[in-house]
PDB file of C-alpha atoms in Angstrom:
ATOM      1  CA  MET A  18     -18.356   8.931 -30.548  1.00 58.00           C
ATOM      2  CA  PRO A  19     -14.987   8.476 -31.625  1.00 64.00           C
ATOM      3  CA  GLN A  20     -13.255   6.141 -30.840  1.00 65.00           C
ATOM      4  CA  ARG A  21     -10.306   6.178 -28.958  1.00 71.00           C
ATOM      5  CA  ARG A  22      -9.147   3.017 -27.704  1.00 71.00           C
ATOM      6  CA  LYS A  23      -5.548   2.859 -29.161  1.00 72.00           C
ATOM      7  CA  PRO A  24      -4.849  -0.233 -31.784  1.00 71.00           C
ATOM      8  CA  ALA A  25      -3.879  -3.716 -30.319  1.00 69.00           C
ATOM      9  CA  SER A  26       0.184  -3.389 -32.102  1.00 68.00           C
ATOM     10  CA  GLU A  27       0.036  -0.047 -30.315  1.00 73.00           C
ATOM     11  CA  VAL A  28      -0.478  -1.573 -26.504  1.00 77.00           C
ATOM     12  CA  THR A  29       2.361  -1.853 -24.658  1.00 84.00           C
ATOM     13  CA  PRO A  30       2.038  -3.881 -21.678  1.00 84.00           C
ATOM     14  CA  GLU A  31       2.592  -0.893 -19.241  1.00 88.00           C
ATOM     15  CA  TYR A  32       0.100   1.140 -21.416  1.00 84.00           C
ATOM     16  CA  GLU A  33      -2.518  -1.755 -20.299  1.00 85.00           C
ATOM     17  CA  ASP A  34      -1.863  -1.713 -16.850  1.00 85.00           C
ATOM     18  CA  SER A  35      -2.065   1.801 -16.100  1.00 87.00           C
ATOM     19  CA  GLY A  36      -5.169   1.863 -17.758  1.00 84.00           C
ATOM     20  CA  LEU A  37      -6.411  -0.950 -15.630  1.00 86.00           C
ATOM     21  CA  PHE A  38      -4.809  -0.957 -11.808  1.00 86.00           C
ATOM     22  CA  LYS A  39      -5.585   3.129 -11.369  1.00 85.00           C
ATOM     23  CA  SER A  40      -5.810   2.280  -7.870  1.00 84.00           C
ATOM     24  CA  LYS A  41      -4.090   0.587  -4.628  1.00 88.00           C
ATOM     25  CA  VAL A  42      -3.633  -2.445  -5.489  1.00 91.00           C
ATOM     26  CA  GLY A  43      -3.824  -5.441  -3.121  1.00 93.00           C
ATOM     27  CA  GLN A  44      -4.671  -9.518  -2.411  1.00 96.00           C
ATOM     28  CA  ILE A  45      -8.488 -10.533  -1.454  1.00 95.00           C
ATOM     29  CA  SER A  46      -9.960 -14.071  -0.654  1.00 97.00           C
ATOM     30  CA  VAL A  47     -12.459 -14.420  -2.899  1.00 97.00           C
ATOM     31  CA  GLU A  48     -14.525 -17.229  -3.370  1.00 97.00           C
ATOM     32  CA  LEU A  49     -15.676 -17.466  -7.342  1.00 98.00           C
ATOM     33  CA  VAL A  50     -19.063 -19.801  -8.712  1.00 97.00           C
ATOM     34  CA  PRO A  51     -19.410 -20.670 -12.050  1.00 97.00           C
ATOM     35  CA  GLN A  52     -21.242 -17.511 -13.628  1.00 96.00           C
ATOM     36  CA  MET A  53     -19.352 -16.672 -16.651  1.00 97.00           C
ATOM     37  CA  THR A  54     -19.775 -13.746 -19.402  1.00 96.00           C
ATOM     38  CA  ARG A  55     -17.186 -12.099 -21.103  1.00 94.00           C
ATOM     39  CA  ASN A  56     -17.564  -8.307 -21.871  1.00 88.00           C
ATOM     40  CA  SER A  57     -17.140  -5.958 -25.218  1.00 85.00           C
ATOM     41  CA  ARG A  58     -13.194  -5.835 -24.204  1.00 86.00           C
ATOM     42  CA  ASN A  59     -14.095  -9.917 -24.778  1.00 90.00           C
ATOM     43  CA  ASP A  60     -12.188  -9.807 -21.123  1.00 93.00           C
ATOM     44  CA  LEU A  61     -13.968 -12.804 -18.382  1.00 96.00           C
ATOM     45  CA  VAL A  62     -15.554 -11.510 -15.594  1.00 96.00           C
ATOM     46  CA  VAL A  63     -16.811 -13.701 -12.803  1.00 97.00           C
ATOM     47  CA  ARG A  64     -19.316 -13.600 -10.314  1.00 96.00           C
ATOM     48  CA  GLY A  65     -18.280 -14.220  -6.873  1.00 96.00           C
ATOM     49  CA  PHE A  66     -18.218 -13.023  -3.315  1.00 95.00           C
ATOM     50  CA  ALA A  67     -15.435 -11.755  -0.492  1.00 93.00           C
ATOM     51  CA  ASN A  68     -16.475 -11.724   2.486  1.00 93.00           C
ATOM     52  CA  ARG A  69     -18.767 -15.094   1.987  1.00 93.00           C
ATOM     53  CA  THR A  70     -21.362 -13.341   1.427  1.00 91.00           C
ATOM     54  CA  ILE A  71     -20.506 -10.052  -0.229  1.00 90.00           C
ATOM     55  CA  GLU A  72     -21.075 -10.499  -4.185  1.00 91.00           C
ATOM     56  CA  ILE A  73     -18.544  -9.092  -6.256  1.00 93.00           C
ATOM     57  CA  GLU A  74     -17.721  -9.491  -9.769  1.00 95.00           C
ATOM     58  CA  VAL A  75     -14.053 -10.263 -11.396  1.00 97.00           C
ATOM     59  CA  ALA A  76     -12.770  -9.104 -14.020  1.00 96.00           C
ATOM     60  CA  PHE A  77      -9.680 -11.169 -16.135  1.00 96.00           C
ATOM     61  CA  ALA A  78      -8.726  -8.950 -18.524  1.00 91.00           C
ATOM     62  CA  GLY A  79      -5.901  -7.670 -21.138  1.00 88.00           C
ATOM     63  CA  ARG A  80      -3.167  -9.535 -21.829  1.00 91.00           C
ATOM     64  CA  ARG A  81      -3.911 -11.947 -18.304  1.00 94.00           C
ATOM     65  CA  VAL A  82      -6.929 -13.076 -20.160  1.00 94.00           C
ATOM     66  CA  LYS A  83      -5.476 -15.573 -21.610  1.00 93.00           C
ATOM     67  CA  GLU A  84      -4.280 -17.505 -18.391  1.00 95.00           C
ATOM     68  CA  ALA A  85      -7.810 -17.493 -16.981  1.00 96.00           C
ATOM     69  CA  GLY A  86      -8.027 -20.795 -19.267  1.00 94.00           C
ATOM     70  CA  PRO A  87      -7.575 -22.802 -15.773  1.00 94.00           C
ATOM     71  CA  LEU A  88      -9.396 -21.184 -14.375  1.00 95.00           C
ATOM     72  CA  GLU A  89     -12.242 -21.542 -16.444  1.00 95.00           C
ATOM     73  CA  ALA A  90     -11.962 -24.708 -16.976  1.00 94.00           C
ATOM     74  CA  ARG A  91     -11.504 -25.653 -12.746  1.00 95.00           C
ATOM     75  CA  LEU A  92     -14.878 -23.016 -13.112  1.00 96.00           C
ATOM     76  CA  ARG A  93     -17.150 -24.924 -15.257  1.00 96.00           C
ATOM     77  CA  ALA A  94     -15.277 -28.899 -14.104  1.00 95.00           C
ATOM     78  CA  MET A  95     -17.954 -27.993 -10.965  1.00 95.00           C
ATOM     79  CA  LEU A  96     -20.861 -27.056 -12.069  1.00 96.00           C
ATOM     80  CA  SER A  97     -20.731 -29.990 -14.345  1.00 95.00           C
ATOM     81  CA  ASN A  98     -19.712 -32.680 -11.416  1.00 94.00           C
ATOM     82  CA  ALA A  99     -22.473 -30.906  -8.956  1.00 94.00           C
ATOM     83  CA  VAL A 100     -25.534 -31.197 -11.504  1.00 93.00           C
ATOM     84  CA  ARG A 101     -24.024 -34.787 -12.292  1.00 93.00           C
ATOM     85  CA  ALA A 102     -24.469 -35.299  -8.647  1.00 91.00           C
ATOM     86  CA  SER A 103     -27.380 -33.783  -8.092  1.00 89.00           C
ATOM     87  CA  SER A 104     -29.195 -35.325 -11.051  1.00 86.00           C
ATOM     88  CA  ALA A 105     -27.800 -39.134 -10.031  1.00 88.00           C
ATOM     89  CA  ALA A 106     -29.580 -37.935  -6.439  1.00 86.00           C
ATOM     90  CA  GLY A 107     -32.617 -37.346  -8.080  1.00 86.00           C
ATOM     91  CA  ALA A 108     -32.471 -33.554  -6.337  1.00 85.00           C
ATOM     92  CA  ASP A 109     -33.280 -30.835  -8.494  1.00 86.00           C
ATOM     93  CA  ALA A 110     -30.682 -28.964 -10.455  1.00 83.00           C
ATOM     94  CA  PRO A 111     -27.427 -27.295  -7.650  1.00 88.00           C
ATOM     95  CA  ASP A 112     -28.271 -23.479  -6.129  1.00 92.00           C
ATOM     96  CA  ILE A 113     -24.494 -21.566  -8.406  1.00 93.00           C
ATOM     97  CA  ASP A 114     -23.632 -19.392  -6.133  1.00 94.00           C
ATOM     98  CA  TYR A 115     -23.068 -22.252  -2.845  1.00 94.00           C
ATOM     99  CA  ILE A 116     -20.065 -24.001  -5.708  1.00 96.00           C
ATOM    100  CA  ARG A 117     -17.006 -21.819  -5.048  1.00 96.00           C
ATOM    101  CA  LEU A 118     -13.770 -22.027  -5.360  1.00 97.00           C
ATOM    102  CA  PRO A 119     -11.063 -20.263  -3.031  1.00 97.00           C
ATOM    103  CA  VAL A 120      -8.969 -18.002  -5.161  1.00 97.00           C
ATOM    104  CA  LEU A 121      -6.558 -15.329  -3.910  1.00 97.00           C
ATOM    105  CA  ILE A 122      -6.363 -12.482  -5.996  1.00 97.00           C
ATOM    106  CA  GLU A 123      -3.950  -9.407  -6.557  1.00 96.00           C
ATOM    107  CA  GLY A 124      -6.155  -6.874  -7.732  1.00 95.00           C
ATOM    108  CA  ALA A 125      -7.472  -3.110  -7.654  1.00 94.00           C
ATOM    109  CA  TRP A 126     -10.894  -2.132  -6.915  1.00 93.00           C
ATOM    110  CA  ARG A 127     -12.911   0.092  -9.888  1.00 87.00           C
ATOM    111  CA  PRO A 128     -16.583   1.040  -9.987  1.00 82.00           C
ATOM    112  CA  ARG A 129     -19.272   0.807 -12.537  1.00 81.00           C
ATOM    113  CA  PHE A 130     -22.466   1.994 -12.134  1.00 82.00           C
ATOM    114  CA  ARG A 131     -26.105   0.629 -13.506  1.00 80.00           C
ATOM    115  CA  ARG A 132     -29.115   2.363 -14.266  1.00 83.00           C
ATOM    116  CA  ASP A 133     -32.150   0.322 -12.849  1.00 81.00           C
ATOM    117  CA  GLN A 134     -35.470   0.618 -14.488  1.00 85.00           C
ATOM    118  CA  THR A 135     -36.303   3.250 -12.934  1.00 87.00           C
ATOM    119  CA  GLY A 136     -33.630   5.118 -13.540  1.00 84.00           C
ATOM    120  CA  TRP A 137     -31.419   5.499 -10.395  1.00 87.00           C
ATOM    121  CA  GLU A 138     -27.478   4.701 -11.146  1.00 85.00           C
ATOM    122  CA  THR A 139     -26.589   2.569  -8.586  1.00 81.00           C
ATOM    123  CA  ARG A 140     -22.325   1.269  -7.740  1.00 78.00           C
ATOM    124  CA  SER A 141     -20.987  -1.529  -7.599  1.00 79.00           C
ATOM    125  CA  TYR A 142     -17.034  -2.288  -7.683  1.00 79.00           C
ATOM    126  CA  TYR A 143     -15.012  -5.551 -10.688  1.00 88.00           C
ATOM    127  CA  LEU A 144     -12.091  -5.761  -9.532  1.00 95.00           C
ATOM    128  CA  PHE A 145      -9.724  -6.295 -11.483  1.00 95.00           C
ATOM    129  CA  ALA A 146      -6.880  -9.416 -11.387  1.00 96.00           C
ATOM    130  CA  ALA A 147      -3.001  -8.893 -11.607  1.00 96.00           C
ATOM    131  CA  ARG A 148      -2.774 -12.355 -10.554  1.00 97.00           C
ATOM    132  CA  TRP A 149      -4.314 -15.360  -8.656  1.00 97.00           C
ATOM    133  CA  SER A 150      -3.717 -18.621  -6.964  1.00 97.00           C
ATOM    134  CA  ILE A 151      -6.054 -21.918  -6.553  1.00 95.00           C
ATOM    135  CA  LEU A 152      -5.466 -24.719  -5.508  1.00 90.00           C
ATOM    136  CA  ASP A 153      -4.533 -27.504  -7.897  1.00 86.00           C
ATOM    137  CA  ASP A 154      -5.745 -31.449  -7.786  1.00 83.00           C
ATOM    138  CA  GLU A 155      -3.433 -32.721  -5.701  1.00 89.00           C
ATOM    139  CA  GLY A 156      -3.739 -29.299  -3.524  1.00 89.00           C
ATOM    140  CA  ASN A 157      -0.523 -27.404  -4.867  1.00 93.00           C
ATOM    141  CA  THR A 158      -1.072 -23.392  -5.025  1.00 94.00           C
ATOM    142  CA  VAL A 159      -0.619 -22.869  -8.432  1.00 95.00           C
ATOM    143  CA  SER A 160      -0.373 -18.742 -10.434  1.00 96.00           C
ATOM    144  CA  PHE A 161      -1.380 -16.875 -13.078  1.00 97.00           C
ATOM    145  CA  GLY A 162      -1.309 -13.616 -13.984  1.00 95.00           C
ATOM    146  CA  SER A 163       1.912 -11.210 -13.532  1.00 93.00           C
ATOM    147  CA  PRO A 164       1.763  -7.670 -10.977  1.00 91.00           C
ATOM    148  CA  PRO A 165       1.174  -4.818 -12.880  1.00 90.00           C
ATOM    149  CA  LEU A 166       4.158  -3.175 -14.394  1.00 86.00           C
ATOM    150  CA  VAL A 167       2.891   0.460 -13.404  1.00 71.00           C
ATOM    151  CA  MET A 168       2.897   2.060  -9.975  1.00 55.00           C
ATOM    152  CA  MET A 169       0.909   4.046  -8.590  1.00 52.00           C
ATOM    153  CA  SER A 170       1.868   7.292  -6.436  1.00 46.00           C
ATOM    154  CA  ASN A 171      -0.403   5.593  -3.454  1.00 44.00           C
ATOM    155  CA  LEU A 172       1.154   2.375  -3.423  1.00 42.00           C
ATOM    156  CA  SER A 173       3.433   3.689  -1.083  1.00 43.00           C
ATOM    157  CA  ASP A 174       0.873   4.811   1.684  1.00 42.00           C
TER     158      ASP A 174
END
């Protein structure tokens, strides 16, 4: 399969955003859990919940992944504190699904297809984050990221 990616030196913010935000950008409140991974493009992918019950994955991609460091550190600290507290209480390790960080994300949904063991493809969605806001330790809102530099034609709907 031929390599279709541009060299990093040729990728402008506009070009990057045109690939990431192919659908309407909106705001959604999510709760992220401290379960993170990196994909083949080194994007940070964090598991979370929308509407408290719908499991989603949020991707911090491209140039925005550099700004996700404080979010990643906050999630790791939350997990560490929960494990330490349960250990001190003599309880079992905490269920990671109940360690949640509320985050307001401005981004776009992208479909994802996965093939299961039987060969069926299931459709799920990534939320690609352009901007996001969390509360710091003092309760102040701290924002990261930047608005997409491309305007899709369906944004005027």
